[in-house]
Amino acid sequence: MLFEAEATPNSAALIADAALVVTLAYLRIASDGGRPMLAKVGKVQFSEGKKAQASFSGGVLRIIVSPSQGLAGRPSSERVEKVLRTGK
């Protein structure tokens, strides 16, 4: 799996935190028998936007962080887990 980030000085710390959040979601899914689902993820992309978001499509997990929102400007591990499990 490839991790890819478009970080600026404003978003670098938040993207690093979001990477940890993704890791927590992965651990929960893997420990619950979801390894086959996780095998479908080929890339995790982190970028900056106006609103924190998580989406999954075509093997790419996209994480959008919003530095203007502080720590609330990244999706929660629960949100990332839901997106990976349901695609929504």
PDB file of N, CA and C in Angstrom:
ATOM      1  N   MET A   1       0.842  -1.170   0.000  1.00  0.00           N
ATOM      2  CA  MET A   1       0.000   0.000   0.000  1.00  0.00           C
ATOM      3  C   MET A   1       0.892   1.239   0.000  1.00  0.00           C
ATOM      4  N   LEU A   2       0.470   2.230  -0.709  1.00  0.00           N
ATOM      5  CA  LEU A   2       1.206   3.472  -0.859  1.00  0.00           C
ATOM      6  C   LEU A   2       0.495   4.584  -0.102  1.00  0.00           C
ATOM      7  N   PHE A   3       1.254   5.356   0.658  1.00  0.00           N
ATOM      8  CA  PHE A   3       0.735   6.558   1.299  1.00  0.00           C
ATOM      9  C   PHE A   3       1.264   7.744   0.504  1.00  0.00           C
ATOM     10  N   GLU A   4       0.393   8.678   0.190  1.00  0.00           N
ATOM     11  CA  GLU A   4       0.755   9.843  -0.614  1.00  0.00           C
ATOM     12  C   GLU A   4       0.156  11.080   0.055  1.00  0.00           C
ATOM     13  N   ALA A   5       0.952  12.144   0.186  1.00  0.00           N
ATOM     14  CA  ALA A   5       0.440  13.350   0.847  1.00  0.00           C
ATOM     15  C   ALA A   5       0.874  14.592   0.102  1.00  0.00           C
ATOM     16  N   GLU A   6      -0.049  15.537   0.022  1.00  0.00           N
ATOM     17  CA  GLU A   6       0.231  16.876  -0.501  1.00  0.00           C
ATOM     18  C   GLU A   6       0.154  17.818   0.690  1.00  0.00           C
ATOM     19  N   ALA A   7       1.234  17.905   1.436  1.00  0.00           N
ATOM     20  CA  ALA A   7       1.237  18.684   2.672  1.00  0.00           C
ATOM     21  C   ALA A   7       1.846  20.059   2.456  1.00  0.00           C
ATOM     22  N   THR A   8       1.276  21.019   3.159  1.00  0.00           N
ATOM     23  CA  THR A   8       1.842  22.365   3.235  1.00  0.00           C
ATOM     24  C   THR A   8       2.283  22.556   4.684  1.00  0.00           C
ATOM     25  N   PRO A   9       3.011  23.616   4.988  1.00  0.00           N
ATOM     26  CA  PRO A   9       3.361  23.850   6.390  1.00  0.00           C
ATOM     27  C   PRO A   9       2.133  23.917   7.304  1.00  0.00           C
ATOM     28  N   ASN A  10       1.013  24.410   6.782  1.00  0.00           N
ATOM     29  CA  ASN A  10      -0.216  24.497   7.577  1.00  0.00           C
ATOM     30  C   ASN A  10      -0.867  23.140   7.822  1.00  0.00           C
ATOM     31  N   SER A  11      -0.693  22.210   6.885  1.00  0.00           N
ATOM     32  CA  SER A  11      -1.401  20.930   6.989  1.00  0.00           C
ATOM     33  C   SER A  11      -0.532  19.758   7.407  1.00  0.00           C
ATOM     34  N   ALA A  12       0.766  19.919   7.464  1.00  0.00           N
ATOM     35  CA  ALA A  12       1.675  18.795   7.710  1.00  0.00           C
ATOM     36  C   ALA A  12       1.367  18.058   9.014  1.00  0.00           C
ATOM     37  N   ALA A  13       1.206  18.774  10.116  1.00  0.00           N
ATOM     38  CA  ALA A  13       0.932  18.121  11.405  1.00  0.00           C
ATOM     39  C   ALA A  13      -0.426  17.427  11.395  1.00  0.00           C
ATOM     40  N   LEU A  14      -1.402  18.045  10.764  1.00  0.00           N
ATOM     41  CA  LEU A  14      -2.742  17.455  10.705  1.00  0.00           C
ATOM     42  C   LEU A  14      -2.747  16.205   9.823  1.00  0.00           C
ATOM     43  N   ILE A  15      -1.991  16.223   8.744  1.00  0.00           N
ATOM     44  CA  ILE A  15      -1.884  15.040   7.888  1.00  0.00           C
ATOM     45  C   ILE A  15      -1.187  13.909   8.639  1.00  0.00           C
ATOM     46  N   ALA A  16      -0.164  14.236   9.422  1.00  0.00           N
ATOM     47  CA  ALA A  16       0.499  13.209  10.231  1.00  0.00           C
ATOM     48  C   ALA A  16      -0.485  12.605  11.231  1.00  0.00           C
ATOM     49  N   ASP A  17      -1.298  13.436  11.859  1.00  0.00           N
ATOM     50  CA  ASP A  17      -2.304  12.937  12.791  1.00  0.00           C
ATOM     51  C   ASP A  17      -3.341  12.092  12.059  1.00  0.00           C
ATOM     52  N   ALA A  18      -3.730  12.519  10.880  1.00  0.00           N
ATOM     53  CA  ALA A  18      -4.702  11.752  10.092  1.00  0.00           C
ATOM     54  C   ALA A  18      -4.130  10.387   9.704  1.00  0.00           C
ATOM     55  N   ALA A  19      -2.834  10.308   9.459  1.00  0.00           N
ATOM     56  CA  ALA A  19      -2.203   9.020   9.158  1.00  0.00           C
ATOM     57  C   ALA A  19      -2.326   8.074  10.347  1.00  0.00           C
ATOM     58  N   LEU A  20      -2.179   8.603  11.550  1.00  0.00           N
ATOM     59  CA  LEU A  20      -2.369   7.782  12.750  1.00  0.00           C
ATOM     60  C   LEU A  20      -3.822   7.320  12.872  1.00  0.00           C
ATOM     61  N   VAL A  21      -4.739   8.204  12.553  1.00  0.00           N
ATOM     62  CA  VAL A  21      -6.163   7.880  12.601  1.00  0.00           C
ATOM     63  C   VAL A  21      -6.481   6.744  11.618  1.00  0.00           C
ATOM     64  N   VAL A  22      -5.912   6.806  10.427  1.00  0.00           N
ATOM     65  CA  VAL A  22      -6.114   5.745   9.433  1.00  0.00           C
ATOM     66  C   VAL A  22      -5.555   4.428   9.964  1.00  0.00           C
ATOM     67  N   THR A  23      -4.403   4.489  10.607  1.00  0.00           N
ATOM     68  CA  THR A  23      -3.796   3.291  11.185  1.00  0.00           C
ATOM     69  C   THR A  23      -4.703   2.661  12.237  1.00  0.00           C
ATOM     70  N   LEU A  24      -5.303   3.487  13.091  1.00  0.00           N
ATOM     71  CA  LEU A  24      -6.228   2.968  14.108  1.00  0.00           C
ATOM     72  C   LEU A  24      -7.431   2.285  13.457  1.00  0.00           C
ATOM     73  N   ALA A  25      -7.959   2.888  12.413  1.00  0.00           N
ATOM     74  CA  ALA A  25      -9.097   2.289  11.709  1.00  0.00           C
ATOM     75  C   ALA A  25      -8.688   0.946  11.099  1.00  0.00           C
ATOM     76  N   TYR A  26      -7.502   0.890  10.500  1.00  0.00           N
ATOM     77  CA  TYR A  26      -6.990  -0.349   9.918  1.00  0.00           C
ATOM     78  C   TYR A  26      -6.872  -1.438  10.971  1.00  0.00           C
ATOM     79  N   LEU A  27      -6.328  -1.086  12.125  1.00  0.00           N
ATOM     80  CA  LEU A  27      -6.144  -2.081  13.190  1.00  0.00           C
ATOM     81  C   LEU A  27      -7.485  -2.659  13.646  1.00  0.00           C
ATOM     82  N   ARG A  28      -8.479  -1.801  13.793  1.00  0.00           N
ATOM     83  CA  ARG A  28      -9.803  -2.282  14.207  1.00  0.00           C
ATOM     84  C   ARG A  28     -10.414  -3.208  13.161  1.00  0.00           C
ATOM     85  N   ILE A  29     -10.309  -2.819  11.901  1.00  0.00           N
ATOM     86  CA  ILE A  29     -10.875  -3.635  10.829  1.00  0.00           C
ATOM     87  C   ILE A  29     -10.138  -4.973  10.728  1.00  0.00           C
ATOM     88  N   ALA A  30      -8.814  -4.932  10.772  1.00  0.00           N
ATOM     89  CA  ALA A  30      -8.016  -6.156  10.661  1.00  0.00           C
ATOM     90  C   ALA A  30      -8.290  -7.118  11.810  1.00  0.00           C
ATOM     91  N   SER A  31      -8.489  -6.580  13.007  1.00  0.00           N
ATOM     92  CA  SER A  31      -8.725  -7.441  14.170  1.00  0.00           C
ATOM     93  C   SER A  31     -10.140  -8.016  14.177  1.00  0.00           C
ATOM     94  N   ASP A  32     -10.983  -7.506  13.296  1.00  0.00           N
ATOM     95  CA  ASP A  32     -12.373  -7.943  13.217  1.00  0.00           C
ATOM     96  C   ASP A  32     -12.621  -8.786  11.957  1.00  0.00           C
ATOM     97  N   GLY A  33     -11.568  -9.382  11.422  1.00  0.00           N
ATOM     98  CA  GLY A  33     -11.713 -10.243  10.245  1.00  0.00           C
ATOM     99  C   GLY A  33     -11.793  -9.514   8.924  1.00  0.00           C
ATOM    100  N   GLY A  34     -11.428  -8.243   8.883  1.00  0.00           N
ATOM    101  CA  GLY A  34     -11.570  -7.449   7.672  1.00  0.00           C
ATOM    102  C   GLY A  34     -10.346  -7.351   6.793  1.00  0.00           C
ATOM    103  N   ARG A  35      -9.381  -8.230   6.967  1.00  0.00           N
ATOM    104  CA  ARG A  35      -8.167  -8.149   6.147  1.00  0.00           C
ATOM    105  C   ARG A  35      -8.446  -8.230   4.648  1.00  0.00           C
ATOM    106  N   PRO A  36      -9.368  -9.093   4.195  1.00  0.00           N
ATOM    107  CA  PRO A  36      -9.655  -9.107   2.750  1.00  0.00           C
ATOM    108  C   PRO A  36     -10.154  -7.752   2.232  1.00  0.00           C
ATOM    109  N   MET A  37     -10.931  -7.058   3.053  1.00  0.00           N
ATOM    110  CA  MET A  37     -11.415  -5.735   2.668  1.00  0.00           C
ATOM    111  C   MET A  37     -10.250  -4.755   2.562  1.00  0.00           C
ATOM    112  N   LEU A  38      -9.328  -4.816   3.516  1.00  0.00           N
ATOM    113  CA  LEU A  38      -8.192  -3.901   3.518  1.00  0.00           C
ATOM    114  C   LEU A  38      -7.268  -4.166   2.337  1.00  0.00           C
ATOM    115  N   ALA A  39      -7.248  -5.391   1.850  1.00  0.00           N
ATOM    116  CA  ALA A  39      -6.406  -5.723   0.699  1.00  0.00           C
ATOM    117  C   ALA A  39      -6.848  -4.982  -0.560  1.00  0.00           C
ATOM    118  N   LYS A  40      -8.077  -4.469  -0.561  1.00  0.00           N
ATOM    119  CA  LYS A  40      -8.589  -3.719  -1.717  1.00  0.00           C
ATOM    120  C   LYS A  40      -8.041  -2.292  -1.769  1.00  0.00           C
ATOM    121  N   VAL A  41      -7.429  -1.830  -0.671  1.00  0.00           N
ATOM    122  CA  VAL A  41      -6.883  -0.471  -0.628  1.00  0.00           C
ATOM    123  C   VAL A  41      -5.460  -0.505  -1.181  1.00  0.00           C
ATOM    124  N   GLY A  42      -5.265   0.180  -2.292  1.00  0.00           N
ATOM    125  CA  GLY A  42      -3.944   0.231  -2.906  1.00  0.00           C
ATOM    126  C   GLY A  42      -3.170   1.494  -2.565  1.00  0.00           C
ATOM    127  N   LYS A  43      -3.915   2.545  -2.230  1.00  0.00           N
ATOM    128  CA  LYS A  43      -3.261   3.834  -1.953  1.00  0.00           C
ATOM    129  C   LYS A  43      -4.101   4.624  -0.968  1.00  0.00           C
ATOM    130  N   VAL A  44      -3.415   5.360  -0.102  1.00  0.00           N
ATOM    131  CA  VAL A  44      -4.066   6.315   0.788  1.00  0.00           C
ATOM    132  C   VAL A  44      -3.531   7.694   0.414  1.00  0.00           C
ATOM    133  N   GLN A  45      -4.411   8.590  -0.001  1.00  0.00           N
ATOM    134  CA  GLN A  45      -4.031   9.948  -0.399  1.00  0.00           C
ATOM    135  C   GLN A  45      -4.505  10.931   0.661  1.00  0.00           C
ATOM    136  N   PHE A  46      -3.599  11.787   1.093  1.00  0.00           N
ATOM    137  CA  PHE A  46      -3.919  12.853   2.039  1.00  0.00           C
ATOM    138  C   PHE A  46      -3.763  14.177   1.318  1.00  0.00           C
ATOM    139  N   SER A  47      -4.742  15.062   1.483  1.00  0.00           N
ATOM    140  CA  SER A  47      -4.630  16.400   0.908  1.00  0.00           C
ATOM    141  C   SER A  47      -5.403  17.393   1.763  1.00  0.00           C
ATOM    142  N   GLU A  48      -5.207  18.642   1.448  1.00  0.00           N
ATOM    143  CA  GLU A  48      -5.825  19.740   2.195  1.00  0.00           C
ATOM    144  C   GLU A  48      -7.088  20.197   1.479  1.00  0.00           C
ATOM    145  N   GLY A  49      -8.108  20.533   2.258  1.00  0.00           N
ATOM    146  CA  GLY A  49      -9.350  21.033   1.688  1.00  0.00           C
ATOM    147  C   GLY A  49     -10.069  21.934   2.672  1.00  0.00           C
ATOM    148  N   LYS A  50     -11.298  22.297   2.350  1.00  0.00           N
ATOM    149  CA  LYS A  50     -12.069  23.197   3.208  1.00  0.00           C
ATOM    150  C   LYS A  50     -12.760  22.465   4.345  1.00  0.00           C
ATOM    151  N   LYS A  51     -13.022  21.153   4.158  1.00  0.00           N
ATOM    152  CA  LYS A  51     -13.763  20.373   5.149  1.00  0.00           C
ATOM    153  C   LYS A  51     -13.136  18.989   5.267  1.00  0.00           C
ATOM    154  N   ALA A  52     -13.038  18.488   6.485  1.00  0.00           N
ATOM    155  CA  ALA A  52     -12.499  17.143   6.702  1.00  0.00           C
ATOM    156  C   ALA A  52     -13.413  16.119   6.042  1.00  0.00           C
ATOM    157  N   GLN A  53     -12.813  15.193   5.298  1.00  0.00           N
ATOM    158  CA  GLN A  53     -13.587  14.177   4.587  1.00  0.00           C
ATOM    159  C   GLN A  53     -12.786  12.895   4.467  1.00  0.00           C
ATOM    160  N   ALA A  54     -13.493  11.804   4.264  1.00  0.00           N
ATOM    161  CA  ALA A  54     -12.890  10.521   3.936  1.00  0.00           C
ATOM    162  C   ALA A  54     -13.753   9.873   2.873  1.00  0.00           C
ATOM    163  N   SER A  55     -13.120   9.300   1.856  1.00  0.00           N
ATOM    164  CA  SER A  55     -13.861   8.597   0.817  1.00  0.00           C
ATOM    165  C   SER A  55     -12.999   7.453   0.295  1.00  0.00           C
ATOM    166  N   PHE A  56     -13.660   6.457  -0.282  1.00  0.00           N
ATOM    167  CA  PHE A  56     -12.959   5.306  -0.824  1.00  0.00           C
ATOM    168  C   PHE A  56     -13.571   4.936  -2.160  1.00  0.00           C
ATOM    169  N   SER A  57     -12.731   4.882  -3.197  1.00  0.00           N
ATOM    170  CA  SER A  57     -13.201   4.552  -4.536  1.00  0.00           C
ATOM    171  C   SER A  57     -12.016   4.083  -5.373  1.00  0.00           C
ATOM    172  N   GLY A  58     -12.224   3.050  -6.155  1.00  0.00           N
ATOM    173  CA  GLY A  58     -11.184   2.586  -7.069  1.00  0.00           C
ATOM    174  C   GLY A  58      -9.893   2.185  -6.388  1.00  0.00           C
ATOM    175  N   GLY A  59      -9.981   1.672  -5.182  1.00  0.00           N
ATOM    176  CA  GLY A  59      -8.791   1.246  -4.456  1.00  0.00           C
ATOM    177  C   GLY A  59      -8.032   2.364  -3.776  1.00  0.00           C
ATOM    178  N   VAL A  60      -8.576   3.589  -3.820  1.00  0.00           N
ATOM    179  CA  VAL A  60      -7.909   4.747  -3.218  1.00  0.00           C
ATOM    180  C   VAL A  60      -8.742   5.279  -2.051  1.00  0.00           C
ATOM    181  N   LEU A  61      -8.126   5.318  -0.888  1.00  0.00           N
ATOM    182  CA  LEU A  61      -8.721   5.951   0.292  1.00  0.00           C
ATOM    183  C   LEU A  61      -8.240   7.394   0.302  1.00  0.00           C
ATOM    184  N   ARG A  62      -9.179   8.329   0.179  1.00  0.00           N
ATOM    185  CA  ARG A  62      -8.834   9.756   0.149  1.00  0.00           C
ATOM    186  C   ARG A  62      -9.206  10.389   1.491  1.00  0.00           C
ATOM    187  N   ILE A  63      -8.235  11.054   2.076  1.00  0.00           N
ATOM    188  CA  ILE A  63      -8.426  11.744   3.345  1.00  0.00           C
ATOM    189  C   ILE A  63      -8.165  13.220   3.112  1.00  0.00           C
ATOM    190  N   ILE A  64      -9.165  14.042   3.390  1.00  0.00           N
ATOM    191  CA  ILE A  64      -9.044  15.494   3.254  1.00  0.00           C
ATOM    192  C   ILE A  64      -8.980  16.085   4.656  1.00  0.00           C
ATOM    193  N   VAL A  65      -7.979  16.931   4.873  1.00  0.00           N
ATOM    194  CA  VAL A  65      -7.856  17.619   6.158  1.00  0.00           C
ATOM    195  C   VAL A  65      -8.077  19.109   5.951  1.00  0.00           C
ATOM    196  N   SER A  66      -8.558  19.764   7.009  1.00  0.00           N
ATOM    197  CA  SER A  66      -8.832  21.200   6.966  1.00  0.00           C
ATOM    198  C   SER A  66      -8.105  21.878   8.122  1.00  0.00           C
ATOM    199  N   PRO A  67      -6.906  22.423   7.877  1.00  0.00           N
ATOM    200  CA  PRO A  67      -6.120  23.028   8.947  1.00  0.00           C
ATOM    201  C   PRO A  67      -6.840  24.140   9.701  1.00  0.00           C
ATOM    202  N   SER A  68      -7.748  24.838   9.041  1.00  0.00           N
ATOM    203  CA  SER A  68      -8.455  25.942   9.709  1.00  0.00           C
ATOM    204  C   SER A  68      -9.362  25.445  10.828  1.00  0.00           C
ATOM    205  N   GLN A  69      -9.650  24.140  10.864  1.00  0.00           N
ATOM    206  CA  GLN A  69     -10.514  23.570  11.883  1.00  0.00           C
ATOM    207  C   GLN A  69      -9.737  22.934  13.044  1.00  0.00           C
ATOM    208  N   GLY A  70      -8.432  23.062  13.036  1.00  0.00           N
ATOM    209  CA  GLY A  70      -7.633  22.450  14.099  1.00  0.00           C
ATOM    210  C   GLY A  70      -7.752  20.934  14.059  1.00  0.00           C
ATOM    211  N   LEU A  71      -7.737  20.263  15.232  1.00  0.00           N
ATOM    212  CA  LEU A  71      -7.835  18.799  15.254  1.00  0.00           C
ATOM    213  C   LEU A  71      -9.165  18.287  14.737  1.00  0.00           C
ATOM    214  N   ALA A  72     -10.178  19.117  14.761  1.00  0.00           N
ATOM    215  CA  ALA A  72     -11.466  18.726  14.183  1.00  0.00           C
ATOM    216  C   ALA A  72     -11.385  18.687  12.657  1.00  0.00           C
ATOM    217  N   GLY A  73     -10.292  19.161  12.110  1.00  0.00           N
ATOM    218  CA  GLY A  73     -10.117  19.238  10.670  1.00  0.00           C
ATOM    219  C   GLY A  73      -9.577  17.973  10.041  1.00  0.00           C
ATOM    220  N   ARG A  74      -9.769  16.838  10.708  1.00  0.00           N
ATOM    221  CA  ARG A  74      -9.416  15.556  10.112  1.00  0.00           C
ATOM    222  C   ARG A  74     -10.523  14.568  10.462  1.00  0.00           C
ATOM    223  N   PRO A  75     -10.785  13.604   9.563  1.00  0.00           N
ATOM    224  CA  PRO A  75     -11.835  12.643   9.873  1.00  0.00           C
ATOM    225  C   PRO A  75     -11.430  11.759  11.056  1.00  0.00           C
ATOM    226  N   SER A  76     -12.396  11.311  11.815  1.00  0.00           N
ATOM    227  CA  SER A  76     -12.133  10.430  12.952  1.00  0.00           C
ATOM    228  C   SER A  76     -11.813   9.024  12.458  1.00  0.00           C
ATOM    229  N   SER A  77     -11.224   8.229  13.325  1.00  0.00           N
ATOM    230  CA  SER A  77     -10.949   6.834  12.950  1.00  0.00           C
ATOM    231  C   SER A  77     -12.252   6.083  12.706  1.00  0.00           C
ATOM    232  N   GLU A  78     -13.302   6.444  13.444  1.00  0.00           N
ATOM    233  CA  GLU A  78     -14.602   5.811  13.226  1.00  0.00           C
ATOM    234  C   GLU A  78     -15.137   6.130  11.834  1.00  0.00           C
ATOM    235  N   ARG A  79     -14.961   7.368  11.399  1.00  0.00           N
ATOM    236  CA  ARG A  79     -15.406   7.759  10.053  1.00  0.00           C
ATOM    237  C   ARG A  79     -14.619   7.005   8.987  1.00  0.00           C
ATOM    238  N   VAL A  80     -13.306   6.915   9.163  1.00  0.00           N
ATOM    239  CA  VAL A  80     -12.468   6.206   8.198  1.00  0.00           C
ATOM    240  C   VAL A  80     -12.875   4.734   8.149  1.00  0.00           C
ATOM    241  N   GLU A  81     -13.105   4.148   9.320  1.00  0.00           N
ATOM    242  CA  GLU A  81     -13.528   2.751   9.377  1.00  0.00           C
ATOM    243  C   GLU A  81     -14.856   2.555   8.643  1.00  0.00           C
ATOM    244  N   LYS A  82     -15.808   3.441   8.855  1.00  0.00           N
ATOM    245  CA  LYS A  82     -17.111   3.341   8.194  1.00  0.00           C
ATOM    246  C   LYS A  82     -16.957   3.424   6.680  1.00  0.00           C
ATOM    247  N   VAL A  83     -16.139   4.348   6.220  1.00  0.00           N
ATOM    248  CA  VAL A  83     -15.923   4.505   4.781  1.00  0.00           C
ATOM    249  C   VAL A  83     -15.302   3.241   4.189  1.00  0.00           C
ATOM    250  N   LEU A  84     -14.348   2.665   4.882  1.00  0.00           N
ATOM    251  CA  LEU A  84     -13.719   1.446   4.369  1.00  0.00           C
ATOM    252  C   LEU A  84     -14.687   0.263   4.382  1.00  0.00           C
ATOM    253  N   ARG A  85     -15.509   0.174   5.406  1.00  0.00           N
ATOM    254  CA  ARG A  85     -16.443  -0.957   5.494  1.00  0.00           C
ATOM    255  C   ARG A  85     -17.622  -0.836   4.535  1.00  0.00           C
ATOM    256  N   THR A  86     -18.088   0.382   4.296  1.00  0.00           N
ATOM    257  CA  THR A  86     -19.310   0.574   3.502  1.00  0.00           C
ATOM    258  C   THR A  86     -19.073   1.252   2.154  1.00  0.00           C
ATOM    259  N   GLY A  87     -17.940   1.890   1.990  1.00  0.00           N
ATOM    260  CA  GLY A  87     -17.696   2.652   0.769  1.00  0.00           C
ATOM    261  C   GLY A  87     -18.378   4.000   0.769  1.00  0.00           C
ATOM    262  N   LYS A  88     -19.027   4.361   1.912  1.00  0.00           N
ATOM    263  CA  LYS A  88     -19.749   5.637   2.002  1.00  0.00           C
ATOM    264  C   LYS A  88     -19.243   6.445   3.160  1.00  0.00           C
TER     265      LYS A  88
END
